[in-house]
PDB file of C-alpha atoms in Angstrom:
ATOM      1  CA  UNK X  25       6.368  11.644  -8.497  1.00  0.00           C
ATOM      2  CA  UNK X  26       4.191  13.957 -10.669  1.00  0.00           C
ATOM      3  CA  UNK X  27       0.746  12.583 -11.917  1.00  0.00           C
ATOM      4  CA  UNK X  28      -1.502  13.268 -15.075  1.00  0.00           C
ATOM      5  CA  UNK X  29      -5.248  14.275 -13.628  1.00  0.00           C
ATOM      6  CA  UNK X  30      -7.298  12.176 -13.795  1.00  0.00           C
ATOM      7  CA  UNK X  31     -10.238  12.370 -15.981  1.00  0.00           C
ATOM      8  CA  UNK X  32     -13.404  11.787 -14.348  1.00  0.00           C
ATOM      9  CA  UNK X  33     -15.453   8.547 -15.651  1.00  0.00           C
ATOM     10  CA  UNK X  34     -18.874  10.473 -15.098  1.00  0.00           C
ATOM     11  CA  UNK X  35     -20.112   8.102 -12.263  1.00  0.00           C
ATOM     12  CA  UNK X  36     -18.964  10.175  -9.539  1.00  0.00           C
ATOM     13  CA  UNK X  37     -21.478  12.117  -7.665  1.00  0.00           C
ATOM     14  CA  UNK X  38     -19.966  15.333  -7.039  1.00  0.00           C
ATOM     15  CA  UNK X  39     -17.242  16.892  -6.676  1.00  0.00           C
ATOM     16  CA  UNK X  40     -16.219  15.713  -3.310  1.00  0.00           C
ATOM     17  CA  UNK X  41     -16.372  12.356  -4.400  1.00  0.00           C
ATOM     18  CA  UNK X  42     -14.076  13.382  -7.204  1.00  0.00           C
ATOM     19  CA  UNK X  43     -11.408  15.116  -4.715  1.00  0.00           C
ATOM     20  CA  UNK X  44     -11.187  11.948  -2.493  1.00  0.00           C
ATOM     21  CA  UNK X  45     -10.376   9.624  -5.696  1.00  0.00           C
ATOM     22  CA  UNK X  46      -7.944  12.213  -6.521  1.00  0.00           C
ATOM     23  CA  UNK X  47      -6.793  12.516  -2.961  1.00  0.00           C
ATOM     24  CA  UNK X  48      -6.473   8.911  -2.525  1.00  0.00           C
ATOM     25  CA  UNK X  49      -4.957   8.100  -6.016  1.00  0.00           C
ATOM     26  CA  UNK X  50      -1.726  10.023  -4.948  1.00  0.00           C
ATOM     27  CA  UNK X  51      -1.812   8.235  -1.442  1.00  0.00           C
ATOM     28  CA  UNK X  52      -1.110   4.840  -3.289  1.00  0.00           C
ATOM     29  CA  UNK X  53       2.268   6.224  -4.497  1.00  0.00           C
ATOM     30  CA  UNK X  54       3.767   7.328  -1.203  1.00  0.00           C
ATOM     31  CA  UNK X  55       7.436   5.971   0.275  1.00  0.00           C
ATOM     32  CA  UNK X  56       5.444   4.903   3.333  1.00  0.00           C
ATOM     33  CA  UNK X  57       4.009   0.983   2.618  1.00  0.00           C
ATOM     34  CA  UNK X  58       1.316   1.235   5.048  1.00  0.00           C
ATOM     35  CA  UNK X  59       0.318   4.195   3.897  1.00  0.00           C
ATOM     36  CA  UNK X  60      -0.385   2.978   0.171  1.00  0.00           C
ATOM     37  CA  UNK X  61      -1.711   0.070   1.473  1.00  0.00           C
ATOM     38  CA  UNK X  62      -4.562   1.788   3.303  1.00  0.00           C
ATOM     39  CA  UNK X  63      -5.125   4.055   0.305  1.00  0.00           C
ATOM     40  CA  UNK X  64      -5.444   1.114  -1.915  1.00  0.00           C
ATOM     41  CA  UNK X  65      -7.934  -0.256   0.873  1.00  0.00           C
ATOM     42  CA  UNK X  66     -10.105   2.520   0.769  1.00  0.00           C
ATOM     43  CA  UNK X  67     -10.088   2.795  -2.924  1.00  0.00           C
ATOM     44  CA  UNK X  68     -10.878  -1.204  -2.759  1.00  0.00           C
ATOM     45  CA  UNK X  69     -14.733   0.520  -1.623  1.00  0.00           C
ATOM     46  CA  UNK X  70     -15.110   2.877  -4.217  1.00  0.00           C
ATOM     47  CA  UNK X  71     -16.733   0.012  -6.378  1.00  0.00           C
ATOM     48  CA  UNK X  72     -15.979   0.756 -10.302  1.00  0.00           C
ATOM     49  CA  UNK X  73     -13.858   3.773  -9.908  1.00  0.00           C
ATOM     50  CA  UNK X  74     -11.584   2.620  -7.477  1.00  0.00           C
ATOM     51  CA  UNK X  75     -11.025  -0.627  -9.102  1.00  0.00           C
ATOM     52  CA  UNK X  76      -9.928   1.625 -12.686  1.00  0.00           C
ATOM     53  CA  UNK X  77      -7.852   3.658 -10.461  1.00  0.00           C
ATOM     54  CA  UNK X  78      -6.091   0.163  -9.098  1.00  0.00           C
ATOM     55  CA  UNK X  79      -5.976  -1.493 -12.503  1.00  0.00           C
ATOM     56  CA  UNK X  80      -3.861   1.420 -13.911  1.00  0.00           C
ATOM     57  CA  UNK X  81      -1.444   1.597 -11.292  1.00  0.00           C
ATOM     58  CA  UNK X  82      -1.241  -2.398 -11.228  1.00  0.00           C
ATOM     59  CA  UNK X  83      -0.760  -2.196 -14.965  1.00  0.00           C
ATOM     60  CA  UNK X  84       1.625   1.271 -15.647  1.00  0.00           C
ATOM     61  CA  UNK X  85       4.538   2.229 -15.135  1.00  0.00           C
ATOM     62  CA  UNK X  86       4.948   2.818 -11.728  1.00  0.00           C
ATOM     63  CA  UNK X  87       7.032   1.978  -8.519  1.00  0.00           C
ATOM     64  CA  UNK X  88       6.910  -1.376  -6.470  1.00  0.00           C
ATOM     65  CA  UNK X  89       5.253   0.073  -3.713  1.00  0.00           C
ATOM     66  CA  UNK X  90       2.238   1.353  -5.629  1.00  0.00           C
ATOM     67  CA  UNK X  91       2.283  -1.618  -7.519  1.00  0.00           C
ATOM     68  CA  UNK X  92       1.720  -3.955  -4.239  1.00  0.00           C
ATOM     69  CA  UNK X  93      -0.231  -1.461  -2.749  1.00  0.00           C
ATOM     70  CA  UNK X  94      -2.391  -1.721  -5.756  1.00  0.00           C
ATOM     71  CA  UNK X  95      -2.868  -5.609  -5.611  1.00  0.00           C
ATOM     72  CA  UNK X  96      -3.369  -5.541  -2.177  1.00  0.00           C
ATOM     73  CA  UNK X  97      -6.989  -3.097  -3.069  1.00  0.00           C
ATOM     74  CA  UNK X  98      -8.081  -5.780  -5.704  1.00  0.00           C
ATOM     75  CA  UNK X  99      -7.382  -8.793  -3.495  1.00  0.00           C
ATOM     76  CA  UNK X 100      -9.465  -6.555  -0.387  1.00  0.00           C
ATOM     77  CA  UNK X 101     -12.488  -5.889  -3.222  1.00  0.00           C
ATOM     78  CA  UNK X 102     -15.763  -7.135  -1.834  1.00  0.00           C
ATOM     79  CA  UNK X 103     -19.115  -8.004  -3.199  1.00  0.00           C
ATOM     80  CA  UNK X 104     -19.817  -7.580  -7.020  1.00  0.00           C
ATOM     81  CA  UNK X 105     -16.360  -6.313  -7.670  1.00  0.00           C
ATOM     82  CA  UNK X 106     -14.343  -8.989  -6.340  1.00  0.00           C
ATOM     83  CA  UNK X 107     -14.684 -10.789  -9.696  1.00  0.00           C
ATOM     84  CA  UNK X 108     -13.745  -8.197 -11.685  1.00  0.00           C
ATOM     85  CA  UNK X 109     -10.411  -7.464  -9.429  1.00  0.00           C
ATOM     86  CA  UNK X 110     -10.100 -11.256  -9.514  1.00  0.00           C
ATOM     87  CA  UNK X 111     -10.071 -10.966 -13.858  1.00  0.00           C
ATOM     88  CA  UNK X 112      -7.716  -8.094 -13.329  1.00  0.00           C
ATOM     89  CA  UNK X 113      -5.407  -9.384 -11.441  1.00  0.00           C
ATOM     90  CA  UNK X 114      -5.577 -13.449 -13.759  1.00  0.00           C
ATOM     91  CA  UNK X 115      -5.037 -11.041 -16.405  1.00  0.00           C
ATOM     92  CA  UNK X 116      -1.779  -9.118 -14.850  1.00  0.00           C
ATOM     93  CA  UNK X 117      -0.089 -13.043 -14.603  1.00  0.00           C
ATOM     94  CA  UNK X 118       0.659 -12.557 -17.832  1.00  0.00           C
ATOM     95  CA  UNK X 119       1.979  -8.523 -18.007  1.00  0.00           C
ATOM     96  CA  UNK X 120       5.328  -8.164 -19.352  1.00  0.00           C
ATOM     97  CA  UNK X 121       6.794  -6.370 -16.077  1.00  0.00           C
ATOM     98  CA  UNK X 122       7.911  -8.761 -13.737  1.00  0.00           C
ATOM     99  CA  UNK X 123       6.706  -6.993 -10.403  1.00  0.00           C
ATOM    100  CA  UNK X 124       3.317  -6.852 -11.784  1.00  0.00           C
ATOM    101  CA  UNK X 125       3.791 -10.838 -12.479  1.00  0.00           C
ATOM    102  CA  UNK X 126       4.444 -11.137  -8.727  1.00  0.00           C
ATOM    103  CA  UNK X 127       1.756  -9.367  -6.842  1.00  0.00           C
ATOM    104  CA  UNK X 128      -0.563 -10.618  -9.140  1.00  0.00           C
ATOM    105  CA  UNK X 129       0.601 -14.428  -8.101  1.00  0.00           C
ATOM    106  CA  UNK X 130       0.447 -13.133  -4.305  1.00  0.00           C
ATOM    107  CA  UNK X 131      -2.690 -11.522  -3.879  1.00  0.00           C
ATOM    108  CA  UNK X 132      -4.483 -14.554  -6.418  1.00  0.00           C
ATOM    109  CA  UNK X 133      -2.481 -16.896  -3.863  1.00  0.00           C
ATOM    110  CA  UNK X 134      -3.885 -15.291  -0.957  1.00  0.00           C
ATOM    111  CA  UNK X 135      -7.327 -14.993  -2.267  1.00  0.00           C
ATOM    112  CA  UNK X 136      -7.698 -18.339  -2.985  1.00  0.00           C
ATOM    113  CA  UNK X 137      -6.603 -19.116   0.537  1.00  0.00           C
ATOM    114  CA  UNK X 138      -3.343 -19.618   0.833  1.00  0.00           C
ATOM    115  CA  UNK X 139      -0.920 -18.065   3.511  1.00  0.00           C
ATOM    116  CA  UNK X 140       2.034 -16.291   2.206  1.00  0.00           C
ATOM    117  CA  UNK X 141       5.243 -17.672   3.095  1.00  0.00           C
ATOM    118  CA  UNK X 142       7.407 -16.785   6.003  1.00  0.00           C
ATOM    119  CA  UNK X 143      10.660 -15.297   5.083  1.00  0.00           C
ATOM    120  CA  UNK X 144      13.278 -17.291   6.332  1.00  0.00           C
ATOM    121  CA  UNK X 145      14.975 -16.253   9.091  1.00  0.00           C
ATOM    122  CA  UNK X 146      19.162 -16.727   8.912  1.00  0.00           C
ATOM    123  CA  UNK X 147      21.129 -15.288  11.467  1.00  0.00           C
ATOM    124  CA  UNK X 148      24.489 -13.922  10.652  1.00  0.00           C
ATOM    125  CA  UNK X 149      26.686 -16.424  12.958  1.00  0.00           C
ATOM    126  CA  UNK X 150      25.897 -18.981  15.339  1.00  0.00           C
ATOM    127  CA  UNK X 151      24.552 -18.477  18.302  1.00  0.00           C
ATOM    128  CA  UNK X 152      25.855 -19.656  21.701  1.00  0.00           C
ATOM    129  CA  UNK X 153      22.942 -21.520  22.626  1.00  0.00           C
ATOM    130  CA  UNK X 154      22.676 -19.941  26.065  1.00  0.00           C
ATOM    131  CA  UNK X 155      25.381 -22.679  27.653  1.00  0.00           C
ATOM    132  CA  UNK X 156      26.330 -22.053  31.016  1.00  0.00           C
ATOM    133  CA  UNK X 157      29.922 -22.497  31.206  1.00  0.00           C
ATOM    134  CA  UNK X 158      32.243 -23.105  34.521  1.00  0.00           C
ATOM    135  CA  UNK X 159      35.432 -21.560  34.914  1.00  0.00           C
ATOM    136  CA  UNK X 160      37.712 -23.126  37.296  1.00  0.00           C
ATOM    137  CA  UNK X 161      40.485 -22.039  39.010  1.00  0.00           C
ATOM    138  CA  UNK X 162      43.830 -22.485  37.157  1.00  0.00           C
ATOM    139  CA  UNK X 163      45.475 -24.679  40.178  1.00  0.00           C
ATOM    140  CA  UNK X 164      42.420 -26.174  40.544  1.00  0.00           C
ATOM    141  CA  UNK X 165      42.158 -25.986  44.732  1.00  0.00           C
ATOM    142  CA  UNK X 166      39.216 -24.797  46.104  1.00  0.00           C
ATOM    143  CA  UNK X 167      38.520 -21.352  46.086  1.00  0.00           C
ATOM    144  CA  UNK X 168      39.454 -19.190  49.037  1.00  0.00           C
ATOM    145  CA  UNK X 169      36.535 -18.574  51.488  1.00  0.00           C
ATOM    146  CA  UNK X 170      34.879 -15.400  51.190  1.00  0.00           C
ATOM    147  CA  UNK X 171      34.950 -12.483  54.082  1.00  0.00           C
ATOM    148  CA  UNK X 172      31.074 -11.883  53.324  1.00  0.00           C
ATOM    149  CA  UNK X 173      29.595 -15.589  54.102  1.00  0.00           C
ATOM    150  CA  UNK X 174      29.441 -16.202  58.066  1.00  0.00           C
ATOM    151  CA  UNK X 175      31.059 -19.023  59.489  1.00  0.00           C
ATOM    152  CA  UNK X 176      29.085 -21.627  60.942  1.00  0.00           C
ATOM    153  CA  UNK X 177      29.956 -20.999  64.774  1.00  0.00           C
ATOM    154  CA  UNK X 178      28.418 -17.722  64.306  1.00  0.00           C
ATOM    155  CA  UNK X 179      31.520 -15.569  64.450  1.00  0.00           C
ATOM    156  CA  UNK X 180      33.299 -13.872  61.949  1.00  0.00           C
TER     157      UNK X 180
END
């Protein structure tokens, strides 16, 4: 996926600190979930910029990934920011793009405490339930003794 630069916003430092928002920025849109997700972490640190870099990928036009990813940095913001990614992400309840709508409701969930549900689990048939079953003999005598077992006189 090809990006427009970015434009700086004038806080940054220098121009490592510009190269690492940059860098970091296209992180959030990799195929690789964990990936994003520790992209969108690390921009979750990078106080004001990081949380305009999250807001427009939570609010574009952009894939699911990046879009979780993305709520997953605003829920992790700490400090002074965390109300600010806490307005962003009230305000992204009521976006127009239902993904958006979701990981908004998650990561407000999960901030305010709440554990995520479990997925349910459904297997695809029944299980045996680990029974032991018997099979007998079809003229059911008792089975032949076996050469291997000694006798009880001590010969064999």
């Amino acid at each position: 996926m090809k990006l427009e630069k970015r434009t700086p916003s004038g806080r940054e430092k220098d121009e490592a600190a510009i190269e690492l928002l940059n860098k970091l920025r296209d992180r959030v849109f990799s195929d690789n979930v964990s990936a994003a997700r520790l992209a969108a972490f690390n921009l979750s640190w990078m106080q004001e910029d990081g949380l305009d870099i999250l807001k427009e990928i939570l609010f574009g036009d952009f894939p699911r990934t990046a879009k979780k990813a993305a709520a997953y940095g605003l829920r992790s913001m700490k400090g002074r920011m965390r109300k600010m990614a806490s307005d962003a992400l009230t305000a992204g309840l009521k976006h127009s793009d239902r993904v958006t709508r979701d990981a908004c409701a998650k990561a407000l969930f999960i901030m305010a405490g709440g554990q995520p549900p479990k997925p349910a689990f459904r297997p695809k048939h029944k299980p045996n339930k680990g029974r032991i079953r018997e099979f007998r003999n079809k003229k059911g005598g008792a089975k032949a003794p076996s050469p291997w077992k000694r006798s009880s006189s001590g010969r064999q």
